[in-house]
Amino acid sequence: MGTVSFLLIMVILTALAFDFTNGFHDTANSMATSIATGALRPRVAVIVAGVLNLAGAFLSTEVAKTISGGIVNDAKVSLVMIFAGLVGALLWNLMTWLAGLPSSSSHALFGGLIGAVWVGAGSSAVQFGAIIEKIVIPAILSPIVACFVSLLATYFAYVITRRTAPGQARTGFRRGQIGSASLVALAHGTNDAQKTMGVITLALISAGLLPHNAGPPWWVVLSAGLAIALGTYTGGWRIIRTMGKGLTDIEAPQGFAAETSATTVILASTHMGFPLSTTQVCTGSILGAGLGRKLAKVRWGVAGRIALSWLLTLPAAAAVGGAAAWIADRGTAGVALVAATAAAAAAGFWALSRRRPVTSDNVNELPARQYGQTERTAA
Amino acid sequence: MGVQTMSTQAMTIHWSAFGSVFAVSLGITLLAVVLFSLGIAVWPGADSAGGGQLRTANRSLAMVAAVLCFGACLAVAAYGLVLIIGV
């Protein structure tokens, strides 16, 4: 029988904190365009997304059987490395949230783990082939596929309804958007909450508190579901603003086309054996919706910043994860030091965000300073 | 930790699986968006109210067509829901 160590408790707490940031990072994926087009009021949108994420967490029984899915040699992953990897992912999530950039929480987690395992067990434990296959290639292909699908869908939506009264078209597409956005949120809950459940369950197994191949205990399912739902409800307003208003100007037909494309691409990829990355798919589909409407303005500067953040996700999270693993490996004091530093950094990010707060009230307003003076021209 | 052992694996990119995902995504999305847009386009709007018997018949026909379109979209969405829940 294993014992509950300080490290194990820190792993569980950090995993839940990561799950929380995962939630508010990804609210934008399902709800940004619905909020931008007025299909749902901001507060209502995050409640819907939160509830559906919670439902999704309970719906799916498919919990990850490995921490990394083969990105690193799972046999060499220790509790300290999981902890350090989670810290790296958590801090990268907070940093990109502060910058309002939709980066992938899964990639951040993989990055953190890669760094921690590299430092803790050497580069031979990192499967570089698998990284290319399972992270880099999907990250490149996801936005391209979603962008193309959404571009065509947007084009057809506008062509077909060009003689329809604008008010009627807007109302219709807004209603459709609520449905497609809800599907994205539900699919997200079945995927992302499982990741945290998997991490905690594997940590409990490695500490000897659960038998091998055990499923997640009920309190793990409940706490992981609640953490991601609460995070979602908190609403990552900064990222929602970037995706709903910053990247391009979204009208109701575009929002519907983007959400439908994102849902279909995510479901097709999950069920046809070529996993794509949700955040990249959702961002790509919004970009496609921008390109598919005549006269719509795509802010390539914003798109470029997002792409840069995707490029940096793995190395940045890996660097933090590696440093955290090195310090946490010194024993309980090291673990405590890493945890305290992470908590301080998180508080710092939060304090910085208070300088220019983005809330449900101003999520649909773009600050001219940040996005240039021209955005109001393309209404 | 030793929960699962992974052998070193060569990089394999399943282009055929990717092609299928691309094709299916494109097909289903276009089907759903086109049907939904058609439903909106043929839905008899308030501004076209009034007129004779022929007009009323047209309106009913348009309504049936729109409902069929939306129904088909709902079926696609229901299938998506089954995929999310049923696995």
CSV table of C-alpha atoms in Angstrom, one decimal:
chain,number,residue,atom,x,y,z
A,1,MET,CA,0.0,0.0,0.0
A,2,GLY,CA,1.4,3.4,-0.9
A,3,THR,CA,1.5,6.5,1.1
A,4,VAL,CA,0.2,10.0,0.4
A,5,SER,CA,3.4,12.1,0.1
A,6,PHE,CA,3.7,15.9,-0.1
A,7,LEU,CA,4.8,15.4,-3.7
A,8,LEU,CA,1.7,13.5,-4.6
A,9,ILE,CA,-0.5,16.1,-3.1
A,10,MET,CA,1.3,18.8,-5.1
A,11,VAL,CA,0.9,16.8,-8.3
A,12,ILE,CA,-2.8,16.5,-7.8
A,13,LEU,CA,-3.2,20.2,-6.9
A,14,THR,CA,-1.1,21.3,-9.8
A,15,ALA,CA,-3.0,18.9,-12.2
A,16,LEU,CA,-6.3,20.5,-11.1
A,17,ALA,CA,-4.8,24.0,-11.4
A,18,PHE,CA,-3.7,23.1,-14.9
A,19,ASP,CA,-7.1,21.7,-15.7
A,20,PHE,CA,-8.6,25.0,-14.6
A,21,THR,CA,-6.3,27.0,-16.9
A,22,ASN,CA,-7.1,24.5,-19.6
A,23,GLY,CA,-10.8,25.4,-19.2
A,24,PHE,CA,-10.5,29.1,-19.4
A,25,HIS,CA,-7.9,28.9,-22.2
A,26,ASP,CA,-10.3,26.9,-24.3
A,27,THR,CA,-13.6,28.6,-23.7
A,28,ALA,CA,-12.7,30.7,-26.7
A,29,ASN,CA,-12.6,27.6,-28.9
A,30,SER,CA,-16.2,26.9,-28.5
A,31,MET,CA,-17.7,30.2,-27.6
A,32,ALA,CA,-15.6,33.1,-29.1
A,33,THR,CA,-17.6,33.4,-32.3
A,34,SER,CA,-21.0,33.0,-30.6
A,35,ILE,CA,-20.0,35.9,-28.3
A,36,ALA,CA,-18.7,38.0,-31.1
A,37,THR,CA,-21.8,37.7,-33.2
A,38,GLY,CA,-24.2,38.2,-30.3
A,39,ALA,CA,-25.7,34.7,-30.7
A,40,LEU,CA,-25.2,34.3,-26.9
A,41,ARG,CA,-24.6,36.9,-24.3
A,42,PRO,CA,-21.0,36.5,-22.9
A,43,ARG,CA,-22.1,35.4,-19.4
A,44,VAL,CA,-24.6,32.9,-20.9
A,45,ALA,CA,-22.0,31.5,-23.3
A,46,VAL,CA,-19.5,30.7,-20.6
A,47,ILE,CA,-22.2,29.1,-18.4
A,48,VAL,CA,-23.3,26.9,-21.4
A,49,ALA,CA,-19.7,26.0,-22.1
A,50,GLY,CA,-19.0,25.3,-18.5
A,51,VAL,CA,-22.0,23.0,-18.0
A,52,LEU,CA,-21.3,21.1,-21.3
A,53,ASN,CA,-17.6,20.7,-20.3
A,54,LEU,CA,-18.7,19.2,-17.0
A,55,ALA,CA,-21.2,16.9,-18.7
A,56,GLY,CA,-18.5,15.9,-21.2
A,57,ALA,CA,-16.1,15.0,-18.3
A,58,PHE,CA,-18.7,12.5,-17.1
A,59,LEU,CA,-19.8,11.2,-20.5
A,60,SER,CA,-16.5,9.8,-21.7
A,61,THR,CA,-15.0,6.8,-19.9
A,62,GLU,CA,-11.9,6.8,-22.2
A,63,VAL,CA,-9.2,8.0,-19.9
A,64,ALA,CA,-5.7,8.2,-21.1
A,65,LYS,CA,-3.7,5.1,-20.3
A,66,THR,CA,-0.3,6.8,-20.6
A,67,ILE,CA,0.8,10.2,-19.4
A,68,SER,CA,2.2,11.3,-22.7
A,69,GLY,CA,0.7,9.0,-25.3
A,70,GLY,CA,4.2,8.0,-26.4
A,71,ILE,CA,5.8,11.5,-26.6
A,72,VAL,CA,8.3,10.4,-23.9
A,73,ASN,CA,9.2,7.0,-22.6
A,74,ASP,CA,6.4,6.6,-20.0
A,75,ALA,CA,8.4,4.0,-18.1
A,76,LYS,CA,10.9,6.7,-17.1
A,77,VAL,CA,8.4,9.3,-16.0
A,78,SER,CA,8.6,9.9,-12.3
A,79,LEU,CA,6.2,11.8,-10.1
A,80,VAL,CA,8.6,14.7,-9.9
A,81,MET,CA,8.7,14.9,-13.7
A,82,ILE,CA,4.9,14.9,-13.9
A,83,PHE,CA,4.8,17.7,-11.3
A,84,ALA,CA,7.5,19.7,-13.2
A,85,GLY,CA,5.8,19.2,-16.5
A,86,LEU,CA,2.5,20.4,-15.1
A,87,VAL,CA,4.2,23.5,-13.7
A,88,GLY,CA,5.7,24.3,-17.1
A,89,ALA,CA,2.3,23.8,-18.9
A,90,LEU,CA,0.5,25.8,-16.2
A,91,LEU,CA,2.8,28.8,-16.5
A,92,TRP,CA,2.8,28.8,-20.3
A,93,ASN,CA,-1.0,28.7,-20.3
A,94,LEU,CA,-1.1,31.7,-18.0
A,95,MET,CA,1.5,33.6,-20.0
A,96,THR,CA,-0.4,33.1,-23.3
A,97,TRP,CA,-3.6,33.9,-21.6
A,98,LEU,CA,-2.2,37.2,-20.4
A,99,ALA,CA,-1.2,37.9,-24.0
A,100,GLY,CA,-4.6,36.8,-25.2
A,101,LEU,CA,-3.2,34.1,-27.4
A,102,PRO,CA,-5.0,30.8,-28.0
A,103,SER,CA,-2.3,28.2,-27.6
A,104,SER,CA,-2.9,24.5,-27.1
A,105,SER,CA,-3.1,23.3,-23.5
A,106,SER,CA,-2.2,19.7,-24.6
A,107,HIS,CA,0.9,21.0,-26.4
A,108,ALA,CA,1.9,22.9,-23.3
A,109,LEU,CA,1.5,19.8,-21.2
A,110,PHE,CA,3.5,17.7,-23.6
A,111,GLY,CA,6.1,20.5,-23.7
A,112,GLY,CA,6.4,20.6,-20.0
A,113,LEU,CA,6.7,16.8,-19.8
A,114,ILE,CA,9.3,16.7,-22.5
A,115,GLY,CA,11.5,19.3,-20.7
A,116,ALA,CA,11.0,17.5,-17.3
A,117,VAL,CA,11.8,14.1,-18.7
A,118,TRP,CA,14.8,15.4,-20.7
A,119,VAL,CA,16.3,16.9,-17.6
A,120,GLY,CA,15.3,14.0,-15.3
A,121,ALA,CA,16.0,11.0,-17.5
A,122,GLY,CA,18.1,12.2,-20.4
A,123,SER,CA,17.3,12.9,-24.0
A,124,SER,CA,17.1,9.2,-24.9
A,125,ALA,CA,13.7,9.1,-23.0
A,126,VAL,CA,12.3,11.7,-25.3
A,127,GLN,CA,10.7,10.2,-28.5
A,128,PHE,CA,11.5,12.8,-31.1
A,129,GLY,CA,9.9,10.8,-33.9
A,130,ALA,CA,6.6,10.7,-31.9
A,131,ILE,CA,6.9,14.4,-31.2
A,132,ILE,CA,7.0,15.2,-34.9
A,133,GLU,CA,4.2,12.7,-35.7
A,134,LYS,CA,1.9,13.5,-32.9
A,135,ILE,CA,2.4,17.2,-32.2
A,136,VAL,CA,4.3,19.0,-35.0
A,137,ILE,CA,2.5,17.5,-38.0
A,138,PRO,CA,-1.0,17.8,-36.5
A,139,ALA,CA,-0.2,21.4,-35.4
A,140,ILE,CA,0.7,22.3,-39.0
A,141,LEU,CA,-2.2,20.4,-40.7
A,142,SER,CA,-5.0,21.3,-38.3
A,143,PRO,CA,-5.3,25.0,-39.0
A,144,ILE,CA,-4.8,24.4,-42.8
A,145,VAL,CA,-7.6,21.8,-43.0
A,146,ALA,CA,-10.0,23.8,-40.8
A,147,CYS,CA,-9.2,27.1,-42.6
A,148,PHE,CA,-10.0,25.5,-46.0
A,149,VAL,CA,-13.2,23.8,-44.9
A,150,SER,CA,-14.4,26.9,-43.1
A,151,LEU,CA,-13.5,29.2,-46.0
A,152,LEU,CA,-15.7,27.1,-48.4
A,153,ALA,CA,-18.5,26.8,-45.9
A,154,THR,CA,-18.5,30.6,-45.3
A,155,TYR,CA,-18.5,31.3,-49.0
A,156,PHE,CA,-21.5,29.0,-49.6
A,157,ALA,CA,-23.4,30.3,-46.6
A,158,TYR,CA,-23.1,33.9,-48.0
A,159,VAL,CA,-23.9,32.9,-51.6
A,160,ILE,CA,-27.0,30.9,-50.7
A,161,THR,CA,-28.5,33.6,-48.4
A,162,ARG,CA,-27.5,36.6,-50.5
A,163,ARG,CA,-31.1,37.3,-51.4
A,164,THR,CA,-32.4,36.6,-47.9
A,165,ALA,CA,-33.4,39.5,-45.7
A,166,PRO,CA,-30.3,40.3,-43.6
A,167,GLY,CA,-32.2,40.2,-40.3
A,168,GLN,CA,-33.7,36.8,-41.1
A,169,ALA,CA,-30.3,35.4,-42.1
A,170,ARG,CA,-28.6,36.8,-39.0
A,171,THR,CA,-31.2,35.4,-36.6
A,172,GLY,CA,-31.1,32.0,-38.3
A,173,PHE,CA,-27.4,31.6,-38.3
A,174,ARG,CA,-27.1,32.8,-34.7
A,175,ARG,CA,-29.5,30.0,-33.7
A,176,GLY,CA,-27.5,27.5,-35.6
A,177,GLN,CA,-24.3,28.8,-34.0
A,178,ILE,CA,-25.6,28.0,-30.5
A,179,GLY,CA,-26.0,24.3,-31.6
A,180,SER,CA,-22.6,24.0,-33.2
A,181,ALA,CA,-20.8,25.8,-30.4
A,182,SER,CA,-22.4,23.5,-27.9
A,183,LEU,CA,-21.1,20.5,-29.7
A,184,VAL,CA,-17.6,21.9,-29.6
A,185,ALA,CA,-17.9,22.5,-25.9
A,186,LEU,CA,-19.2,19.0,-25.2
A,187,ALA,CA,-16.5,17.4,-27.4
A,188,HIS,CA,-13.9,19.5,-25.5
A,189,GLY,CA,-15.2,18.2,-22.1
A,190,THR,CA,-14.9,14.6,-23.2
A,191,ASN,CA,-11.3,15.1,-24.4
A,192,ASP,CA,-9.6,17.6,-22.1
A,193,ALA,CA,-11.0,16.7,-18.7
A,194,GLN,CA,-9.8,13.1,-19.4
A,195,LYS,CA,-6.3,14.3,-19.7
A,196,THR,CA,-6.2,15.6,-16.1
A,197,MET,CA,-8.0,12.5,-14.9
A,198,GLY,CA,-5.4,10.4,-16.6
A,199,VAL,CA,-2.5,12.3,-15.0
A,200,ILE,CA,-4.0,12.1,-11.5
A,201,THR,CA,-4.9,8.5,-11.9
A,202,LEU,CA,-1.4,7.5,-13.1
A,203,ALA,CA,0.1,9.5,-10.3
A,204,LEU,CA,-2.0,7.6,-7.8
A,205,ILE,CA,-1.1,4.3,-9.4
A,206,SER,CA,2.6,5.1,-9.3
A,207,ALA,CA,2.3,6.0,-5.6
A,208,GLY,CA,0.8,2.6,-5.0
A,209,LEU,CA,-2.6,4.0,-4.0
A,210,LEU,CA,-4.4,2.4,-6.9
A,211,PRO,CA,-3.8,-1.0,-8.6
A,212,HIS,CA,-2.3,-1.1,-12.1
A,213,ASN,CA,-4.7,-0.4,-14.9
A,214,ALA,CA,-7.2,1.1,-12.4
A,215,GLY,CA,-9.8,3.5,-13.7
A,216,PRO,CA,-10.1,7.0,-12.1
A,217,PRO,CA,-11.8,7.0,-8.7
A,218,TRP,CA,-15.1,9.0,-8.6
A,219,TRP,CA,-13.5,12.0,-6.8
A,220,VAL,CA,-10.9,12.3,-9.5
A,221,VAL,CA,-13.6,12.4,-12.2
A,222,LEU,CA,-15.6,14.9,-10.2
A,223,SER,CA,-12.7,17.2,-9.3
A,224,ALA,CA,-11.3,17.2,-12.8
A,225,GLY,CA,-14.7,17.9,-14.3
A,226,LEU,CA,-15.4,20.7,-11.9
A,227,ALA,CA,-11.9,22.2,-12.4
A,228,ILE,CA,-12.3,22.4,-16.1
A,229,ALA,CA,-15.9,23.6,-15.9
A,230,LEU,CA,-15.1,26.3,-13.4
A,231,GLY,CA,-12.2,27.4,-15.6
A,232,THR,CA,-14.4,27.5,-18.6
A,233,TYR,CA,-17.0,29.5,-16.7
A,234,THR,CA,-14.4,32.0,-15.6
A,235,GLY,CA,-14.1,32.7,-19.3
A,236,GLY,CA,-10.7,33.4,-20.8
A,237,TRP,CA,-12.0,36.8,-22.0
A,238,ARG,CA,-8.6,37.9,-23.3
A,239,ILE,CA,-8.4,34.9,-25.6
A,240,ILE,CA,-12.1,35.1,-26.5
A,241,ARG,CA,-11.6,38.7,-27.6
A,242,THR,CA,-8.6,37.7,-29.8
A,243,MET,CA,-10.5,34.9,-31.5
A,244,GLY,CA,-13.9,36.5,-31.8
A,245,LYS,CA,-12.8,40.1,-32.7
A,246,GLY,CA,-9.1,40.3,-33.0
A,247,LEU,CA,-8.4,37.8,-35.8
A,248,THR,CA,-11.1,38.9,-38.1
A,249,ASP,CA,-14.6,40.5,-38.0
A,250,ILE,CA,-17.1,37.7,-37.5
A,251,GLU,CA,-20.7,38.0,-38.7
A,252,ALA,CA,-23.3,35.3,-37.9
A,253,PRO,CA,-23.0,33.3,-41.1
A,254,GLN,CA,-19.2,33.2,-40.6
A,255,GLY,CA,-19.6,32.2,-37.0
A,256,PHE,CA,-21.9,29.3,-37.9
A,257,ALA,CA,-19.6,28.2,-40.7
A,258,ALA,CA,-16.6,28.4,-38.4
A,259,GLU,CA,-18.2,26.5,-35.6
A,260,THR,CA,-19.6,23.8,-37.9
A,261,SER,CA,-16.3,23.3,-39.6
A,262,ALA,CA,-14.5,23.1,-36.2
A,263,THR,CA,-17.0,20.5,-34.8
A,264,THR,CA,-16.8,18.4,-37.9
A,265,VAL,CA,-13.0,18.5,-38.2
A,266,ILE,CA,-12.6,17.7,-34.5
A,267,LEU,CA,-15.1,14.8,-34.6
A,268,ALA,CA,-13.8,13.4,-37.9
A,269,SER,CA,-10.2,13.5,-36.7
A,270,THR,CA,-11.0,11.9,-33.4
A,271,HIS,CA,-12.9,9.0,-35.0
A,272,MET,CA,-10.9,8.4,-38.1
A,273,GLY,CA,-7.5,7.9,-36.5
A,274,PHE,CA,-5.8,11.1,-37.4
A,275,PRO,CA,-5.9,13.2,-34.2
A,276,LEU,CA,-5.8,17.0,-34.9
A,277,SER,CA,-5.4,19.7,-32.3
A,278,THR,CA,-8.6,21.4,-31.1
A,279,THR,CA,-7.1,24.9,-30.5
A,280,GLN,CA,-5.4,24.9,-33.9
A,281,VAL,CA,-8.6,23.6,-35.6
A,282,CYS,CA,-10.8,26.3,-34.0
A,283,THR,CA,-8.4,29.1,-34.8
A,284,GLY,CA,-8.0,27.9,-38.4
A,285,SER,CA,-11.7,27.8,-38.9
A,286,ILE,CA,-12.1,31.3,-37.7
A,287,LEU,CA,-9.4,32.4,-40.0
A,288,GLY,CA,-11.1,30.6,-42.9
A,289,ALA,CA,-14.4,32.3,-42.0
A,290,GLY,CA,-12.6,35.6,-42.3
A,291,LEU,CA,-11.2,34.7,-45.7
A,292,GLY,CA,-14.5,33.3,-47.0
A,293,ARG,CA,-16.4,36.5,-46.7
A,294,LYS,CA,-15.8,39.2,-49.2
A,295,LEU,CA,-14.5,42.4,-47.7
A,296,ALA,CA,-13.8,40.8,-44.4
A,297,LYS,CA,-10.6,41.9,-42.9
A,298,VAL,CA,-8.2,39.4,-41.6
A,299,ARG,CA,-5.6,40.9,-39.3
A,300,TRP,CA,-2.5,39.0,-40.3
A,301,GLY,CA,-0.4,40.6,-37.6
A,302,VAL,CA,-2.7,38.9,-35.0
A,303,ALA,CA,-2.6,35.6,-36.9
A,304,GLY,CA,1.2,35.8,-37.0
A,305,ARG,CA,1.4,36.4,-33.3
A,306,ILE,CA,-0.8,33.3,-32.7
A,307,ALA,CA,1.3,31.2,-35.0
A,308,LEU,CA,4.4,32.4,-33.2
A,309,SER,CA,2.9,31.3,-29.8
A,310,TRP,CA,2.2,27.9,-31.3
A,311,LEU,CA,5.8,27.6,-32.4
A,312,LEU,CA,7.0,28.6,-28.9
A,313,THR,CA,4.6,26.4,-26.9
A,314,LEU,CA,6.7,23.2,-26.9
A,315,PRO,CA,10.2,24.8,-26.3
A,316,ALA,CA,8.9,27.4,-23.7
A,317,ALA,CA,6.9,24.9,-21.7
A,318,ALA,CA,9.8,22.4,-22.0
A,319,ALA,CA,12.3,25.0,-20.7
A,320,VAL,CA,10.1,25.8,-17.6
A,321,GLY,CA,9.4,22.1,-17.1
A,322,GLY,CA,13.0,21.2,-17.3
A,323,ALA,CA,14.1,23.9,-14.8
A,324,ALA,CA,11.3,22.9,-12.5
A,325,ALA,CA,12.3,19.2,-12.7
A,326,TRP,CA,15.9,20.1,-11.9
A,327,ILE,CA,14.9,22.0,-8.8
A,328,ALA,CA,12.1,19.7,-7.7
A,329,ASP,CA,14.5,16.7,-7.9
A,330,ARG,CA,16.4,18.1,-4.8
A,331,GLY,CA,13.7,16.7,-2.5
A,332,THR,CA,10.7,18.1,-0.6
A,333,ALA,CA,12.3,21.5,-0.2
A,334,GLY,CA,12.8,21.7,-4.0
A,335,VAL,CA,9.2,20.7,-4.7
A,336,ALA,CA,8.0,23.3,-2.2
A,337,LEU,CA,10.2,25.9,-3.9
A,338,VAL,CA,8.9,25.1,-7.3
A,339,ALA,CA,5.3,25.2,-6.1
A,340,ALA,CA,5.8,28.5,-4.3
A,341,THR,CA,7.5,30.0,-7.4
A,342,ALA,CA,4.7,28.8,-9.6
A,343,ALA,CA,2.1,30.2,-7.3
A,344,ALA,CA,3.9,33.5,-7.1
A,345,ALA,CA,4.3,33.7,-10.9
A,346,ALA,CA,0.6,32.9,-11.3
A,347,ALA,CA,-0.3,35.7,-8.9
A,348,GLY,CA,2.0,38.0,-10.9
A,349,PHE,CA,0.3,37.1,-14.2
A,350,TRP,CA,-3.1,37.8,-12.6
A,351,ALA,CA,-1.9,41.1,-11.2
A,352,LEU,CA,-0.6,42.1,-14.7
A,353,SER,CA,-3.9,41.2,-16.2
A,354,ARG,CA,-5.6,43.7,-13.9
A,355,ARG,CA,-3.8,46.6,-15.6
A,356,ARG,CA,-5.9,46.2,-18.7
A,357,PRO,CA,-8.7,43.9,-17.6
A,358,VAL,CA,-10.8,42.1,-20.2
A,359,THR,CA,-14.2,41.1,-18.9
A,360,SER,CA,-17.6,40.0,-20.1
A,361,ASP,CA,-18.5,43.6,-20.5
A,362,ASN,CA,-15.7,44.7,-22.8
A,363,VAL,CA,-14.9,41.4,-24.5
A,364,ASN,CA,-16.4,42.6,-27.8
A,365,GLU,CA,-14.5,45.9,-27.9
A,366,LEU,CA,-11.1,46.0,-29.4
A,367,PRO,CA,-8.6,48.4,-27.9
A,368,ALA,CA,-7.3,50.6,-30.8
A,369,ARG,CA,-3.8,50.7,-29.3
A,370,GLN,CA,-3.4,47.0,-29.4
A,371,TYR,CA,-4.9,46.3,-32.9
A,372,GLY,CA,-4.1,49.4,-34.8
A,373,GLN,CA,-6.4,52.2,-35.7
A,374,THR,CA,-8.1,50.6,-38.7
A,375,GLU,CA,-10.3,47.9,-37.3
A,376,ARG,CA,-13.4,50.0,-36.9
A,377,THR,CA,-13.5,50.5,-40.7
A,378,ALA,CA,-14.5,46.9,-41.4
A,379,ALA,CA,-17.8,46.7,-39.6
B,1,MET,CA,6.9,5.2,-12.7
B,2,GLY,CA,6.6,2.2,-14.9
B,3,VAL,CA,2.9,2.4,-15.7
B,4,GLN,CA,3.2,1.7,-19.4
B,5,THR,CA,6.3,0.9,-21.4
B,6,MET,CA,6.7,2.4,-24.8
B,7,SER,CA,9.1,1.1,-27.4
B,8,THR,CA,10.9,3.6,-29.6
B,9,GLN,CA,8.8,4.0,-32.6
B,10,ALA,CA,9.6,5.2,-36.0
B,11,MET,CA,7.8,8.3,-37.3
B,12,THR,CA,4.8,7.3,-39.4
B,13,ILE,CA,2.4,9.8,-40.8
B,14,HIS,CA,-0.8,8.2,-42.0
B,15,TRP,CA,-1.5,10.3,-45.0
B,16,SER,CA,-4.5,8.2,-46.1
B,17,ALA,CA,-6.1,8.7,-42.7
B,18,PHE,CA,-5.4,12.4,-43.0
B,19,GLY,CA,-6.9,12.4,-46.5
B,20,SER,CA,-10.1,10.7,-45.2
B,21,VAL,CA,-10.4,13.2,-42.3
B,22,PHE,CA,-10.0,16.1,-44.7
B,23,ALA,CA,-12.5,14.7,-47.2
B,24,VAL,CA,-15.1,13.7,-44.6
B,25,SER,CA,-14.8,17.0,-42.8
B,26,LEU,CA,-15.2,19.0,-46.0
B,27,GLY,CA,-18.2,16.9,-47.1
B,28,ILE,CA,-20.1,16.9,-43.9
B,29,THR,CA,-19.4,20.6,-43.2
B,30,LEU,CA,-20.5,21.7,-46.6
B,31,LEU,CA,-23.6,19.4,-46.4
B,32,ALA,CA,-24.6,20.9,-43.0
B,33,VAL,CA,-23.9,24.5,-43.9
B,34,VAL,CA,-25.5,24.4,-47.3
B,35,LEU,CA,-28.6,22.7,-46.0
B,36,PHE,CA,-28.9,25.2,-43.1
B,37,SER,CA,-28.3,28.1,-45.4
B,38,LEU,CA,-31.0,26.8,-47.8
B,39,GLY,CA,-33.3,26.4,-44.9
B,40,ILE,CA,-32.8,30.1,-43.9
B,41,ALA,CA,-33.0,31.2,-47.6
B,42,VAL,CA,-36.3,29.5,-48.3
B,43,TRP,CA,-37.9,30.2,-44.9
B,44,PRO,CA,-40.9,32.4,-45.7
B,45,GLY,CA,-40.0,35.7,-44.2
B,46,ALA,CA,-42.5,38.1,-42.6
B,47,ASP,CA,-42.0,40.7,-45.3
B,48,SER,CA,-43.4,38.4,-48.0
B,49,ALA,CA,-46.7,38.0,-46.1
B,50,GLY,CA,-50.0,38.7,-47.8
B,51,GLY,CA,-51.0,37.8,-51.4
B,52,GLY,CA,-53.5,35.3,-52.9
B,53,GLN,CA,-54.0,31.7,-52.5
B,54,LEU,CA,-51.1,30.8,-54.8
B,55,ARG,CA,-48.9,32.8,-52.5
B,56,THR,CA,-50.2,30.9,-49.5
B,57,ALA,CA,-49.4,27.6,-51.2
B,58,ASN,CA,-46.0,28.8,-52.1
B,59,ARG,CA,-45.4,29.8,-48.5
B,60,SER,CA,-46.5,26.4,-47.2
B,61,LEU,CA,-44.2,24.7,-49.7
B,62,ALA,CA,-41.3,26.9,-48.7
B,63,MET,CA,-42.0,26.2,-45.1
B,64,VAL,CA,-41.9,22.4,-45.7
B,65,ALA,CA,-38.6,22.7,-47.7
B,66,ALA,CA,-37.1,24.8,-44.9
B,67,VAL,CA,-38.2,22.4,-42.2
B,68,LEU,CA,-36.7,19.5,-44.2
B,69,CYS,CA,-33.4,21.3,-44.5
B,70,PHE,CA,-33.3,22.1,-40.8
B,71,GLY,CA,-34.4,18.5,-40.0
B,72,ALA,CA,-31.5,17.2,-42.0
B,73,CYS,CA,-29.1,19.5,-40.2
B,74,LEU,CA,-30.5,18.3,-36.8
B,75,ALA,CA,-29.9,14.7,-38.0
B,76,VAL,CA,-26.3,15.5,-38.7
B,77,ALA,CA,-25.9,17.2,-35.3
B,78,ALA,CA,-27.5,14.2,-33.6
B,79,TYR,CA,-25.0,12.0,-35.3
B,80,GLY,CA,-22.3,14.2,-34.0
B,81,LEU,CA,-23.8,14.0,-30.5
B,82,VAL,CA,-23.8,10.2,-30.8
B,83,LEU,CA,-20.1,10.2,-31.8
B,84,ILE,CA,-19.2,12.4,-28.8
B,85,ILE,CA,-21.3,10.4,-26.3
B,86,GLY,CA,-21.3,7.0,-27.7
B,87,VAL,CA,-17.6,6.1,-27.7
